[in-house]
Amino acid sequence: MGRITRYPHELIGEKVKIAKATNKSLEGVSGEIVDETRQLILVQTENKVVKVLKTVIIELELLGSGQVLSGEEISKRPEERIKGK
């Protein structure tokens, strides 16, 4: 589907892959988002939970829909983003 500029939906439960990040060691991390705060997403990989700062994410691919987000686009508290604030 491609890049979007706003994501007013819940991310918990989404299967994701970090395609690009300022921290190169995070690139390729994939799994399910199990929690989210204003600054972090927690991704459950096959064997551990990885804490990822939203500010280091350049491209986050939602595997179910193919949408691509940046950390900046999702860098609000989940409840604020969903309400459109």
PDB file of N, CA and C in Angstrom, residues 12-53:
ATOM      1  N   ILE A  12      -0.663  -2.351  18.814  1.00  0.00           N
ATOM      2  CA  ILE A  12      -0.474  -3.590  19.576  1.00  0.00           C
ATOM      3  C   ILE A  12      -1.164  -4.727  18.832  1.00  0.00           C
ATOM      4  N   GLY A  13      -0.413  -5.795  18.627  1.00  0.00           N
ATOM      5  CA  GLY A  13      -0.919  -6.950  17.894  1.00  0.00           C
ATOM      6  C   GLY A  13      -0.497  -6.972  16.436  1.00  0.00           C
ATOM      7  N   GLU A  14       0.021  -5.854  15.928  1.00  0.00           N
ATOM      8  CA  GLU A  14       0.473  -5.793  14.531  1.00  0.00           C
ATOM      9  C   GLU A  14       1.786  -6.547  14.357  1.00  0.00           C
ATOM     10  N   LYS A  15       1.895  -7.279  13.268  1.00  0.00           N
ATOM     11  CA  LYS A  15       3.155  -7.916  12.880  1.00  0.00           C
ATOM     12  C   LYS A  15       3.937  -6.870  12.085  1.00  0.00           C
ATOM     13  N   VAL A  16       5.187  -6.632  12.494  1.00  0.00           N
ATOM     14  CA  VAL A  16       5.981  -5.560  11.897  1.00  0.00           C
ATOM     15  C   VAL A  16       7.401  -6.012  11.596  1.00  0.00           C
ATOM     16  N   LYS A  17       8.057  -5.207  10.754  1.00  0.00           N
ATOM     17  CA  LYS A  17       9.482  -5.380  10.481  1.00  0.00           C
ATOM     18  C   LYS A  17      10.098  -3.993  10.411  1.00  0.00           C
ATOM     19  N   ILE A  18      11.220  -3.813  11.089  1.00  0.00           N
ATOM     20  CA  ILE A  18      11.936  -2.546  11.017  1.00  0.00           C
ATOM     21  C   ILE A  18      12.824  -2.613   9.777  1.00  0.00           C
ATOM     22  N   ALA A  19      12.430  -1.846   8.756  1.00  0.00           N
ATOM     23  CA  ALA A  19      13.157  -1.873   7.488  1.00  0.00           C
ATOM     24  C   ALA A  19      14.380  -0.964   7.515  1.00  0.00           C
ATOM     25  N   LYS A  20      14.220   0.234   8.107  1.00  0.00           N
ATOM     26  CA  LYS A  20      15.339   1.175   8.206  1.00  0.00           C
ATOM     27  C   LYS A  20      15.303   1.837   9.570  1.00  0.00           C
ATOM     28  N   ALA A  21      16.486   2.037  10.158  1.00  0.00           N
ATOM     29  CA  ALA A  21      16.586   2.695  11.452  1.00  0.00           C
ATOM     30  C   ALA A  21      17.930   3.400  11.555  1.00  0.00           C
ATOM     31  N   THR A  22      17.976   4.432  12.376  1.00  0.00           N
ATOM     32  CA  THR A  22      19.251   5.115  12.587  1.00  0.00           C
ATOM     33  C   THR A  22      20.216   4.208  13.338  1.00  0.00           C
ATOM     34  N   ASN A  23      19.689   3.288  14.151  1.00  0.00           N
ATOM     35  CA  ASN A  23      20.491   2.269  14.817  1.00  0.00           C
ATOM     36  C   ASN A  23      20.458   1.028  13.924  1.00  0.00           C
ATOM     37  N   LYS A  24      21.500   0.811  13.166  1.00  0.00           N
ATOM     38  CA  LYS A  24      21.529  -0.259  12.162  1.00  0.00           C
ATOM     39  C   LYS A  24      21.321  -1.652  12.759  1.00  0.00           C
ATOM     40  N   SER A  25      21.624  -1.848  14.045  1.00  0.00           N
ATOM     41  CA  SER A  25      21.437  -3.169  14.655  1.00  0.00           C
ATOM     42  C   SER A  25      19.957  -3.531  14.791  1.00  0.00           C
ATOM     43  N   LEU A  26      19.067  -2.539  14.671  1.00  0.00           N
ATOM     44  CA  LEU A  26      17.631  -2.807  14.760  1.00  0.00           C
ATOM     45  C   LEU A  26      17.014  -3.156  13.409  1.00  0.00           C
ATOM     46  N   GLU A  27      17.716  -2.859  12.326  1.00  0.00           N
ATOM     47  CA  GLU A  27      17.174  -3.160  11.008  1.00  0.00           C
ATOM     48  C   GLU A  27      16.995  -4.659  10.845  1.00  0.00           C
ATOM     49  N   GLY A  28      15.825  -5.042  10.368  1.00  0.00           N
ATOM     50  CA  GLY A  28      15.517  -6.457  10.185  1.00  0.00           C
ATOM     51  C   GLY A  28      14.791  -7.086  11.353  1.00  0.00           C
ATOM     52  N   VAL A  29      14.710  -6.378  12.490  1.00  0.00           N
ATOM     53  CA  VAL A  29      13.963  -6.916  13.624  1.00  0.00           C
ATOM     54  C   VAL A  29      12.507  -7.040  13.207  1.00  0.00           C
ATOM     55  N   SER A  30      11.933  -8.219  13.435  1.00  0.00           N
ATOM     56  CA  SER A  30      10.532  -8.406  13.072  1.00  0.00           C
ATOM     57  C   SER A  30       9.841  -9.233  14.140  1.00  0.00           C
ATOM     58  N   GLY A  31       8.552  -9.013  14.250  1.00  0.00           N
ATOM     59  CA  GLY A  31       7.750  -9.729  15.223  1.00  0.00           C
ATOM     60  C   GLY A  31       6.446  -9.000  15.439  1.00  0.00           C
ATOM     61  N   GLU A  32       5.846  -9.236  16.599  1.00  0.00           N
ATOM     62  CA  GLU A  32       4.556  -8.644  16.927  1.00  0.00           C
ATOM     63  C   GLU A  32       4.732  -7.571  17.990  1.00  0.00           C
ATOM     64  N   ILE A  33       4.082  -6.421  17.784  1.00  0.00           N
ATOM     65  CA  ILE A  33       4.122  -5.365  18.793  1.00  0.00           C
ATOM     66  C   ILE A  33       3.258  -5.809  19.970  1.00  0.00           C
ATOM     67  N   VAL A  34       3.883  -5.889  21.157  1.00  0.00           N
ATOM     68  CA  VAL A  34       3.162  -6.345  22.347  1.00  0.00           C
ATOM     69  C   VAL A  34       2.825  -5.208  23.300  1.00  0.00           C
ATOM     70  N   ASP A  35       3.465  -4.052  23.137  1.00  0.00           N
ATOM     71  CA  ASP A  35       3.154  -2.887  23.968  1.00  0.00           C
ATOM     72  C   ASP A  35       3.693  -1.648  23.270  1.00  0.00           C
ATOM     73  N   GLU A  36       3.132  -0.503  23.681  1.00  0.00           N
ATOM     74  CA  GLU A  36       3.542   0.764  23.080  1.00  0.00           C
ATOM     75  C   GLU A  36       3.376   1.865  24.108  1.00  0.00           C
ATOM     76  N   THR A  37       4.347   2.766  24.146  1.00  0.00           N
ATOM     77  CA  THR A  37       4.258   3.974  24.963  1.00  0.00           C
ATOM     78  C   THR A  37       4.468   5.159  24.030  1.00  0.00           C
ATOM     79  N   ARG A  38       4.582   6.349  24.604  1.00  0.00           N
ATOM     80  CA  ARG A  38       4.806   7.535  23.776  1.00  0.00           C
ATOM     81  C   ARG A  38       6.114   7.424  23.011  1.00  0.00           C
ATOM     82  N   GLN A  39       7.147   6.852  23.625  1.00  0.00           N
ATOM     83  CA  GLN A  39       8.470   6.830  23.013  1.00  0.00           C
ATOM     84  C   GLN A  39       8.944   5.460  22.543  1.00  0.00           C
ATOM     85  N   LEU A  40       8.287   4.396  22.969  1.00  0.00           N
ATOM     86  CA  LEU A  40       8.775   3.040  22.684  1.00  0.00           C
ATOM     87  C   LEU A  40       7.716   2.154  22.055  1.00  0.00           C
ATOM     88  N   ILE A  41       8.184   1.188  21.258  1.00  0.00           N
ATOM     89  CA  ILE A  41       7.368   0.032  20.943  1.00  0.00           C
ATOM     90  C   ILE A  41       8.141  -1.189  21.424  1.00  0.00           C
ATOM     91  N   LEU A  42       7.438  -2.190  21.887  1.00  0.00           N
ATOM     92  CA  LEU A  42       8.045  -3.435  22.316  1.00  0.00           C
ATOM     93  C   LEU A  42       7.645  -4.504  21.315  1.00  0.00           C
ATOM     94  N   VAL A  43       8.650  -5.102  20.674  1.00  0.00           N
ATOM     95  CA  VAL A  43       8.420  -6.084  19.620  1.00  0.00           C
ATOM     96  C   VAL A  43       8.832  -7.460  20.135  1.00  0.00           C
ATOM     97  N   GLN A  44       7.873  -8.392  20.131  1.00  0.00           N
ATOM     98  CA  GLN A  44       8.153  -9.777  20.521  1.00  0.00           C
ATOM     99  C   GLN A  44       8.682 -10.504  19.299  1.00  0.00           C
ATOM    100  N   THR A  45       9.983 -10.846  19.336  1.00  0.00           N
ATOM    101  CA  THR A  45      10.575 -11.621  18.253  1.00  0.00           C
ATOM    102  C   THR A  45      10.420 -13.094  18.617  1.00  0.00           C
ATOM    103  N   GLU A  46      11.074 -13.972  17.898  1.00  0.00           N
ATOM    104  CA  GLU A  46      10.962 -15.401  18.189  1.00  0.00           C
ATOM    105  C   GLU A  46      11.395 -15.752  19.602  1.00  0.00           C
ATOM    106  N   ASN A  47      12.434 -15.059  20.115  1.00  0.00           N
ATOM    107  CA  ASN A  47      12.978 -15.489  21.404  1.00  0.00           C
ATOM    108  C   ASN A  47      13.131 -14.396  22.459  1.00  0.00           C
ATOM    109  N   LYS A  48      12.732 -13.144  22.151  1.00  0.00           N
ATOM    110  CA  LYS A  48      12.854 -12.095  23.160  1.00  0.00           C
ATOM    111  C   LYS A  48      11.986 -10.894  22.800  1.00  0.00           C
ATOM    112  N   VAL A  49      11.840  -9.995  23.760  1.00  0.00           N
ATOM    113  CA  VAL A  49      11.142  -8.734  23.520  1.00  0.00           C
ATOM    114  C   VAL A  49      12.192  -7.654  23.308  1.00  0.00           C
ATOM    115  N   VAL A  50      12.086  -6.941  22.195  1.00  0.00           N
ATOM    116  CA  VAL A  50      13.036  -5.887  21.851  1.00  0.00           C
ATOM    117  C   VAL A  50      12.361  -4.540  22.065  1.00  0.00           C
ATOM    118  N   LYS A  51      12.997  -3.675  22.871  1.00  0.00           N
ATOM    119  CA  LYS A  51      12.500  -2.320  23.083  1.00  0.00           C
ATOM    120  C   LYS A  51      13.096  -1.425  22.010  1.00  0.00           C
ATOM    121  N   VAL A  52      12.231  -0.710  21.297  1.00  0.00           N
ATOM    122  CA  VAL A  52      12.693   0.135  20.194  1.00  0.00           C
ATOM    123  C   VAL A  52      12.169   1.551  20.406  1.00  0.00           C
ATOM    124  N   LEU A  53      13.095   2.507  20.444  1.00  0.00           N
ATOM    125  CA  LEU A  53      12.690   3.910  20.508  1.00  0.00           C
ATOM    126  C   LEU A  53      12.073   4.301  19.174  1.00  0.00           C
TER     127      LEU A  53
END
